[in-house]
Coordinates of C-alpha atoms in Angstrom, one line a residue:
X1 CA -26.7 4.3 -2.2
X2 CA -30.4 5.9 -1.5
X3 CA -30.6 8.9 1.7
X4 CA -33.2 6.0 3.3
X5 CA -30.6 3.1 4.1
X6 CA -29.6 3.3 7.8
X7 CA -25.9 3.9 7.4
X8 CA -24.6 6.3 9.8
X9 CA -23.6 8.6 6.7
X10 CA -27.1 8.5 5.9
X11 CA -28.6 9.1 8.9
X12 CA -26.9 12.2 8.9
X13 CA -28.1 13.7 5.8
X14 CA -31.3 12.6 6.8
X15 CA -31.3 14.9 9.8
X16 CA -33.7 17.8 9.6
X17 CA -32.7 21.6 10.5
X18 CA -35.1 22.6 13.6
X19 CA -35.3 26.0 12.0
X20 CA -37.7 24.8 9.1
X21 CA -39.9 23.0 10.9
X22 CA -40.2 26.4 13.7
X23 CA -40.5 28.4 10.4
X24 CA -43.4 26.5 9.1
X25 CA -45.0 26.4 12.6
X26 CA -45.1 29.5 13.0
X27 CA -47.0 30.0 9.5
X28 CA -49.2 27.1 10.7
X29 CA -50.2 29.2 13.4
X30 CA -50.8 32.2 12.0
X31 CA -53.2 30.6 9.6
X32 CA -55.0 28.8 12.2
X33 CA -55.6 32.0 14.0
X34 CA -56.5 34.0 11.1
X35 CA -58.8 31.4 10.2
X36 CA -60.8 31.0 13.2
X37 CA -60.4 34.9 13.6
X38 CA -62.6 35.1 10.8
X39 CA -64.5 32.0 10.9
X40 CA -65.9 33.2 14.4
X41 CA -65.6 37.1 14.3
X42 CA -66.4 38.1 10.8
X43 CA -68.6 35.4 9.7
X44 CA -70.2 34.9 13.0
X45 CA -70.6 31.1 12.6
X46 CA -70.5 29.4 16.1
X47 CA -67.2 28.1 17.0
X48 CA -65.3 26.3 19.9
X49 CA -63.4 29.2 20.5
X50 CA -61.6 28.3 23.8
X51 CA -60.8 25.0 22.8
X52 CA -59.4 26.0 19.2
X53 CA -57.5 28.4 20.9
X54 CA -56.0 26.3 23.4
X55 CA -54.9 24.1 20.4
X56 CA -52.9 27.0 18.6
X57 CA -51.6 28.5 21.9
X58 CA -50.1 24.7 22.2
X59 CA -48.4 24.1 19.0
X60 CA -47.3 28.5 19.5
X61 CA -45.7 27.4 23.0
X62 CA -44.0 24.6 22.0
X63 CA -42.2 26.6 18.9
X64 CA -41.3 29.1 21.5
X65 CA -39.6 26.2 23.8
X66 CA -37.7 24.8 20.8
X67 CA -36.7 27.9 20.0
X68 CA -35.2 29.2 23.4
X69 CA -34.0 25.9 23.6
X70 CA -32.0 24.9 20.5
X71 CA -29.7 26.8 18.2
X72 CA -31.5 27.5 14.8
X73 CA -28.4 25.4 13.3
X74 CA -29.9 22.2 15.3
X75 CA -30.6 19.3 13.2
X76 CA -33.2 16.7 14.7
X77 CA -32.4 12.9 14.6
X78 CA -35.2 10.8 12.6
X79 CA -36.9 10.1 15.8
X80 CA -37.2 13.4 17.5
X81 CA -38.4 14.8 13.7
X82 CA -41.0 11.9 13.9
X83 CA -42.4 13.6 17.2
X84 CA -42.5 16.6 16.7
X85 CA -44.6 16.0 13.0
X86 CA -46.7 13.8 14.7
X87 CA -47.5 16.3 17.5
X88 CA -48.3 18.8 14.6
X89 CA -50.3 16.3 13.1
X90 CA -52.4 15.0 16.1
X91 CA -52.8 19.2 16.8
X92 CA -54.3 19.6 13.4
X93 CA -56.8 16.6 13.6
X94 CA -58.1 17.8 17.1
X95 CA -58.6 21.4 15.5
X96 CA -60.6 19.8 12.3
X97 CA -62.2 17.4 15.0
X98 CA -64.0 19.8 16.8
X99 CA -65.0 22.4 13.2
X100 CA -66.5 19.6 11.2
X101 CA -64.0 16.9 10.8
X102 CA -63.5 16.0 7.0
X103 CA -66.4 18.6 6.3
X104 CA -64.1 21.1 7.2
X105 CA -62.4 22.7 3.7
X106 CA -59.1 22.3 5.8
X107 CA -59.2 18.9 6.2
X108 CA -56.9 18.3 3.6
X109 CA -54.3 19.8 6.0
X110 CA -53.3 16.3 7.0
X111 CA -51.5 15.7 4.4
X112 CA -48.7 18.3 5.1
X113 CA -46.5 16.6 7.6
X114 CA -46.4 13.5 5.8
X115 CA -45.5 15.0 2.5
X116 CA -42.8 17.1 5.1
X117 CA -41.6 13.5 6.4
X118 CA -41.3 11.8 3.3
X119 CA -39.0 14.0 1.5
X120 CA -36.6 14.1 4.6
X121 CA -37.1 11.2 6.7
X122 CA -36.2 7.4 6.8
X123 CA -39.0 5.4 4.5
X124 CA -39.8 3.5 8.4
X125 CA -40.6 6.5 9.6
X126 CA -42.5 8.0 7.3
X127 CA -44.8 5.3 6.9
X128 CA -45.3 5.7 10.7
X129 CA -46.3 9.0 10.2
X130 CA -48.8 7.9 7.3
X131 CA -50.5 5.5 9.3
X132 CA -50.9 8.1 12.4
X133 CA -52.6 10.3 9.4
X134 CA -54.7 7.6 8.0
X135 CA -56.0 6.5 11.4
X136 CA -56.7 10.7 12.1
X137 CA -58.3 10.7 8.8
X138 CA -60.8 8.1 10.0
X139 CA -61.7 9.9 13.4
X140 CA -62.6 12.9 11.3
X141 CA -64.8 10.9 9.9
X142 CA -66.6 9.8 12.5
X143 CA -66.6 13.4 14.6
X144 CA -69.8 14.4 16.4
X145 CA -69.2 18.1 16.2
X146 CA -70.6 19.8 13.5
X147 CA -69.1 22.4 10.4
X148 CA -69.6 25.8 11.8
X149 CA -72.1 27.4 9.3
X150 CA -74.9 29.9 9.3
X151 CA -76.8 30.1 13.0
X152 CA -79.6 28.1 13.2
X153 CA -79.0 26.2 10.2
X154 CA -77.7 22.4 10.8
X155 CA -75.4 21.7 7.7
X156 CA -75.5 17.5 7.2
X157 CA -73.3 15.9 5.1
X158 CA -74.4 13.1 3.6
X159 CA -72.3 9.9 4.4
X160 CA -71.3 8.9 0.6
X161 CA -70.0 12.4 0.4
X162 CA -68.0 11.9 3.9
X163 CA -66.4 8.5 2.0
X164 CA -65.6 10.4 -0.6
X165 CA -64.2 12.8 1.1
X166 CA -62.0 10.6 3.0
X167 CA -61.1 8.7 0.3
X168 CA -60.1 11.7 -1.7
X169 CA -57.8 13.2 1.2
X170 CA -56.1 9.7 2.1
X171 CA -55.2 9.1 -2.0
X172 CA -53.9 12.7 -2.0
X173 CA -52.1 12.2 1.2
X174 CA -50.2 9.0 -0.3
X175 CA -49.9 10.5 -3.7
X176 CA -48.2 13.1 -2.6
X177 CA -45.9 11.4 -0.3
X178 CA -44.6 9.1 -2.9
X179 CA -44.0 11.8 -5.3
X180 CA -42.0 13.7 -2.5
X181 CA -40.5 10.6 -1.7
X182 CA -39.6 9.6 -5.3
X183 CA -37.9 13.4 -6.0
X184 CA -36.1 13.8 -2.7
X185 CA -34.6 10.0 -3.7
X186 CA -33.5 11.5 -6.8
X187 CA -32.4 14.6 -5.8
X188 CA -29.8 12.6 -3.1
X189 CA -28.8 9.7 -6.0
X190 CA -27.6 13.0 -8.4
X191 CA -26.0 14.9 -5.4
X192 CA -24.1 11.4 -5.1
X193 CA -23.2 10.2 -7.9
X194 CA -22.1 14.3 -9.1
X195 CA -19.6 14.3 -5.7
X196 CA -18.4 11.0 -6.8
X197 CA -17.7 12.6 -10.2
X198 CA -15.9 15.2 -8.9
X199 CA -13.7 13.0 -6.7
X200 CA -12.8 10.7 -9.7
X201 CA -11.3 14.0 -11.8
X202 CA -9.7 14.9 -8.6
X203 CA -7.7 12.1 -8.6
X204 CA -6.9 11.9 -12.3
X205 CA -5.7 15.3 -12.4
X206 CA -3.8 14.1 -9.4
X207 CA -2.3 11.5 -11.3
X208 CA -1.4 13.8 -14.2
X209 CA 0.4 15.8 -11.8
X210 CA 3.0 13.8 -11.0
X211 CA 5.3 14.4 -13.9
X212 CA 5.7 18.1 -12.8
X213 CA 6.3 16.9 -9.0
X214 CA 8.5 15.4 -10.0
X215 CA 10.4 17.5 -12.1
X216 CA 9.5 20.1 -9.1
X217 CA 11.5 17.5 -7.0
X218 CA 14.6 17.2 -9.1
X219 CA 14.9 20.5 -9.3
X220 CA 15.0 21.8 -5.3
X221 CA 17.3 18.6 -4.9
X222 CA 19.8 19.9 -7.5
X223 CA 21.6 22.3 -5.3
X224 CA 22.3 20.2 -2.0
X225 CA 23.3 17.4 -4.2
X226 CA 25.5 19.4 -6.1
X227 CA 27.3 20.7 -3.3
X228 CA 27.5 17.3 -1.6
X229 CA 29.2 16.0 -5.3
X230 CA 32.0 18.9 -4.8
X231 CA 32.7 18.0 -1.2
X232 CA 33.0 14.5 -2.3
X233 CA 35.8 14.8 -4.8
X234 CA 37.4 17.0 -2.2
X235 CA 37.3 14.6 0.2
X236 CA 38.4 12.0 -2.5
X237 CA 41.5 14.0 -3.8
X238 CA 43.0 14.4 0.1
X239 CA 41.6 10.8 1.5
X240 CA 41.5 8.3 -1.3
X241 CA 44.6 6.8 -0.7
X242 CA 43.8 6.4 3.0
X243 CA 43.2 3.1 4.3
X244 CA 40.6 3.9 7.0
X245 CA 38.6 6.2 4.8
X246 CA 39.4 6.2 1.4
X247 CA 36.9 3.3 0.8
X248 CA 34.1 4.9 2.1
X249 CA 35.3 8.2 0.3
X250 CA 35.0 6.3 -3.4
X251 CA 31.3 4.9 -2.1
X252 CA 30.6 8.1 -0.9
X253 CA 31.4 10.0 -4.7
X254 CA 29.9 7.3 -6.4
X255 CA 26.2 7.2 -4.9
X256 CA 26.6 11.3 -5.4
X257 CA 27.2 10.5 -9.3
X258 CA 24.5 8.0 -9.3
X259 CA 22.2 10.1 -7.5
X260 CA 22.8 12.9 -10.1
X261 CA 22.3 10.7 -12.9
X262 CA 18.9 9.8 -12.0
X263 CA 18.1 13.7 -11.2
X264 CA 19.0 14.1 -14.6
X265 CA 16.8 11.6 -16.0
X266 CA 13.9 13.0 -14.1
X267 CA 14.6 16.7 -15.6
X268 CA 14.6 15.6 -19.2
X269 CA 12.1 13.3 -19.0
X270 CA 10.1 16.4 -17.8
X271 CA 11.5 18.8 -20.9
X272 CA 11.7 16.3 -23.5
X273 CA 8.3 14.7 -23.0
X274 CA 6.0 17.4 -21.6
X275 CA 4.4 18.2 -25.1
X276 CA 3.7 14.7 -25.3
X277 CA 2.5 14.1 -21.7
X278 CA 0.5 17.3 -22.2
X279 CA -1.0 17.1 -25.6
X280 CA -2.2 14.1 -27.4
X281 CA -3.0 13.3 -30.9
X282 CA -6.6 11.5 -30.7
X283 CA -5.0 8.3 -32.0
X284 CA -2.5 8.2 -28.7
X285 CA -5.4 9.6 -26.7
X286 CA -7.5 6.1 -28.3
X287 CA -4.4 3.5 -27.5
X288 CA -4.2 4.9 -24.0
X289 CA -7.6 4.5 -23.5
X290 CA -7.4 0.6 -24.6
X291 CA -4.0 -0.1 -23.4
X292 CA -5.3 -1.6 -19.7
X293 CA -8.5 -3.3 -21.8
X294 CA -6.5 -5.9 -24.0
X295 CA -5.9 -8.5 -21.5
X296 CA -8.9 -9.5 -20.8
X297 CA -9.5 -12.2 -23.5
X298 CA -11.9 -9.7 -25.7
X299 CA -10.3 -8.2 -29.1
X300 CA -10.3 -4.7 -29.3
X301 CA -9.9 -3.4 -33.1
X302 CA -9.7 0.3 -33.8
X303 CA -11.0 2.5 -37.2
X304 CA -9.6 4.9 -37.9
X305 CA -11.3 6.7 -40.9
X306 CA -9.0 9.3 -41.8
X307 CA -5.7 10.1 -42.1
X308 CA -3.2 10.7 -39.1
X309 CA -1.5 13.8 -40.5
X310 CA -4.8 15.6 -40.4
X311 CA -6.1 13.7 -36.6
X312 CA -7.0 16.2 -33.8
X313 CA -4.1 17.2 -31.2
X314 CA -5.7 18.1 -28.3
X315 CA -5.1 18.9 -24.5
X316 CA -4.2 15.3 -22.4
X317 CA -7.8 16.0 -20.1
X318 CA -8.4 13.6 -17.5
X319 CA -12.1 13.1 -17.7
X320 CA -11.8 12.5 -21.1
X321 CA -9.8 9.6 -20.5
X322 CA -11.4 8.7 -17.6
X323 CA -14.8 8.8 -19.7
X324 CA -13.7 6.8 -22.3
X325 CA -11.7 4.2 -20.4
X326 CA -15.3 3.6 -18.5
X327 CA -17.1 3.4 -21.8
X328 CA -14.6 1.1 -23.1
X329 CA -14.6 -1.0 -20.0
X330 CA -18.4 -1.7 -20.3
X331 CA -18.1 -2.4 -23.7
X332 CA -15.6 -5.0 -22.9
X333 CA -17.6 -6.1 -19.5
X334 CA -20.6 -7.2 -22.1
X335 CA -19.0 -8.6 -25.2
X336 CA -19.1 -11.9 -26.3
X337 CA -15.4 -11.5 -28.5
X338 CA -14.6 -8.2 -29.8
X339 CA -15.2 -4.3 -28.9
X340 CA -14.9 -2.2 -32.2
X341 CA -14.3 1.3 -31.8
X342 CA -14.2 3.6 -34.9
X343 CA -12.9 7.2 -34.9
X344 CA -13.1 9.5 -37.4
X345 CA -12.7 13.7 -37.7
X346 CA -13.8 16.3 -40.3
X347 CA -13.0 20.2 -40.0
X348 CA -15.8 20.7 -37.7
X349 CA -16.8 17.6 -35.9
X350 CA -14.7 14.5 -34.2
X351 CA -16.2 11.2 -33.6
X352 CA -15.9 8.2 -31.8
X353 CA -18.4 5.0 -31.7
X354 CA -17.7 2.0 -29.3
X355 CA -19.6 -0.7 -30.2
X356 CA -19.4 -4.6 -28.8
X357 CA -21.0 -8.0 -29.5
X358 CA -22.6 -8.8 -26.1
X359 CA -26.8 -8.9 -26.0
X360 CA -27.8 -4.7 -26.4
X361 CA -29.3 -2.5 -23.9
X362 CA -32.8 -3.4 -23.0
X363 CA -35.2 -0.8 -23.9
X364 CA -36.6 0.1 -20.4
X365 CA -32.5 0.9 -19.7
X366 CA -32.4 2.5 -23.1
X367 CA -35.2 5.2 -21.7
X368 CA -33.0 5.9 -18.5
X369 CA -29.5 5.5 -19.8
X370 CA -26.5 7.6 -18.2
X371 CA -28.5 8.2 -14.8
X372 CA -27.3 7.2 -11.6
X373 CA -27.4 3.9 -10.1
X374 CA -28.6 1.9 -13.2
X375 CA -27.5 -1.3 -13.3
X376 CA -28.7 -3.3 -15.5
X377 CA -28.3 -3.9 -19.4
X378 CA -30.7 -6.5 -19.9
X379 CA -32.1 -8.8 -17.0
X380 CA -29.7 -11.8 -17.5
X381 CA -27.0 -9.5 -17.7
X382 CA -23.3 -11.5 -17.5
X383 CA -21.1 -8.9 -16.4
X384 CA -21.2 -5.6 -13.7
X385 CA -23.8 -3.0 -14.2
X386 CA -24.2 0.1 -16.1
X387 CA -25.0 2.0 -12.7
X388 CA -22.8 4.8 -11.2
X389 CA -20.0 4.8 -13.3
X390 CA -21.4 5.1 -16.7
X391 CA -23.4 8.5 -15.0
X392 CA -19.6 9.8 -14.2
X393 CA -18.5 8.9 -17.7
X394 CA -21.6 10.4 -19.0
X395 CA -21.1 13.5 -17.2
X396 CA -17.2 13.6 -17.3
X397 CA -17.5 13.3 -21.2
X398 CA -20.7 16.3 -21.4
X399 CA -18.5 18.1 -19.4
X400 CA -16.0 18.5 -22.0
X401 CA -18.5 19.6 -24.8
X402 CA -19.1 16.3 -25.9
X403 CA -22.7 14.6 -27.0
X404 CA -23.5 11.2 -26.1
X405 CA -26.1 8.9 -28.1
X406 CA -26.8 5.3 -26.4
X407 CA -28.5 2.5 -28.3
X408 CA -28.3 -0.7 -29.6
X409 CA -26.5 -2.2 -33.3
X410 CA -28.5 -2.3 -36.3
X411 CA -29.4 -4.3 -39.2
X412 CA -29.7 -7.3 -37.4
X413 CA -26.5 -7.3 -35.6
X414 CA -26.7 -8.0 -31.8
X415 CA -24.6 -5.6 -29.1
X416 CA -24.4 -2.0 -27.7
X417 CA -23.2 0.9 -30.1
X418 CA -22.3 4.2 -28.0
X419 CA -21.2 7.4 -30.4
X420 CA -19.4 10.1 -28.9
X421 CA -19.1 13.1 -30.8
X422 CA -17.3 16.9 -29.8
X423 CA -16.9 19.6 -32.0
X424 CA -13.2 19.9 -33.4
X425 CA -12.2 22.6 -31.6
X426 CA -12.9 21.2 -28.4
X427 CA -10.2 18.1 -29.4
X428 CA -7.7 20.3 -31.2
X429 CA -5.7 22.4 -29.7
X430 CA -5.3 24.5 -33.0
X431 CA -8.8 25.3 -33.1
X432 CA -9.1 25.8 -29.2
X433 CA -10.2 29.2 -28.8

């Protein structure tokens, strides 16, 4: 999802706070003012001082309306940030228009409130704004007033340098605007894809939860049940005989009973199992991770190099799994027929490498591996892509000290090889400090 689509989500985010734009106003016209202060009083170079004043008491009125008028909080649709850049930029090219035009050192100026546009506005309407610039660029080419300079000396600029100079003001303006363009694009793909993240271990930790709600559950439902079993044989040792009631007395005791039983069940399952749905060996943690990817006509083969007495035991962590599980699912996505994965562990280090039989990773992915939103592992790719969820896997899987190396098989062998390696005590509960 890029900030420049026109979903209305995105439209908000793409709204600009009025404050900034007053803020740099107000710096834009202090510096006109100081500039023509001292192009026309302390250098004494002739100057159209009423007119360039006009022009900076404008753009100076207009912040003070905006500012009596809105709340600093006030964020400005794409359209209304449009008109008000392109008011600061037409304001700007009729000050350089009458002090020299692209003579002017200032000139360069133009540029600002497209660079301003295209790190927060819609790609439509910064282009809108580029074109106003390029087409104020030109006029300032073309301007009949001269470059304020020494009195009585007429300073001409030669018209190759004029091209020049228009040429070098128009490449910077569009340089520059791309770049902004290009960071504020991936500045908005991270913040994405990193709240996506943090939604996904929301919900697993969610889903790891449940065994103590429920045991949570059992527990506050004990008491009321307990004392609705006692009634119950009461009422079954006066009434059970009856022939009205004693029927729905017996149903009565034995949905109590049943009721308890599964109560019961519920409470040890949270004692007895909650080391094991808590901590897991690393070869538990692997066959969980596979479980849900061995019906989908791939073979998945685990190595294991090592023995099981001496595997990790470590804390059941949800992004760990989750991590792995995506891993694994990609893996399985591109194979042709079997996913290996191959775990080992020393005293220091623990390691796992996934690798599968498909076609590799391409090496222009190879160079941008685990960002968000790519989505491709090589051009004719077969299966889904490599985009958002391998940059949450990536991240999940950092996140719990882990170190991640993406490539491609060796010795001739074709397919994806992914190693992911923690230091032990990050797996071992033993070790955990």
């Amino acid at each position: 999802m890029s900030i420049y689509n026109d979903s209305a989500d995105d439209s908000q985010r793409q709204r600009m706070r009025l404050e900034t734009l007053i803020r740099l106003r107000w710096l834009a016209v202090a510096g006109q003012s100081v500039t023509v202060i001292v192009v026309a009083f302390w250098l004494g170079f002739p100057l159209p001082l009423l007119a360039c004043s006009v022009l900076i008491a404008l753009l100076a009125a207009v912040n003070f309306y905006l500012t009596a008028r809105y709340s600093p909080a006030h964020r400005l649709a794409p359209g209304s940030a449009l008109a008000l850049l392109a008011f600061d930029l037409s304001q700007l090219t009729a000050l350089l228009f009458m002090t020299g035009g692209l003579a002017n050192p200032f000139a360069l100026l133009v540029c600002v409130p497209v660079i301003i546009s295209s790190s927060a506005q819609p790609i439509r309407h910064s282009l809108a704004l580029g074109i106003l610039a390029a087409a104020g660029i030109t006029a300032l080419a073309f301007t009949p007033f001269p470059l304020p300079w020494f009195p009585g000396t007429l300073l001409v600029i030669p018209p190759i340098l004029t091209a020049g100079f228009w040429v070098a003001i128009a490449s910077t303006t569009a340089f520059a605007a791309f770049y902004s363009y290009r960071v504020s694009l991936e500045a908005a793909e991270l913040s994405d894809a990193l709240a996506a993240t943090e939604l996904v271990l929301q919900r697993e930790k969610h889903l790891s939860q449940l065994d103590g709600l429920a045991a949570a559950a059992a527990h506050e439902l004990g008491t009321p049940l307990a004392t609705i079993s006692v009634v119950a044989k009461e009422m079954e040792r006066e009434l059970g005989e009856d022939p009205r009631f004693g029927e729905d007395v017996h149903l009565l005791r034995s949905q109590s009973e049943r009721c308890r039983d599964i109560l019961r069940r519920l409470t040890t399952l949270s004692a007895d199992d909650e080391e094991h749905m808590r901590h897991l060996p690393l070869s538990s943690l692997l066959e969980e991770v596979m479980a849900p990817h061995r019906e989908f006509g791939i073979r998945l083969r685990l190595v294991e190099e090592g023995t099981r007495a001496e595997e990790p035991v470590g804390h059941r962590n949800a992004g760990i799994l989750y991590g792995l599980g995506n891993l694994l699912e990609n893996a399985v996505d591109h194979a042709r027929n079997e996913v290996v994965v191959t775990a080992g562990h020393t005293p220091d280090r623990v390691r796992l490498v996934i690798e599968d039989d498909g076609e590799g990773y391409a090496p222009d992915i190879l160079l941008r591996i685990g960002e968000p939103y790519v989505t491709k592992r090589q051009r004719d790719e077969r299966a889904g892509g490599l985009g958002l969820g391998l940059f949450i896997a990536k991240t999940l899987l950092e996140r719990s000290g882990a170190k991640l190396t993406f490539g491609n098989r060796q010795d001739g062998i074709p397919g994806a090889r992914v190693e992911v390696e923690w230091p032990r005590n990050r797996m071992d509960v033993k070790l955990a400090k």
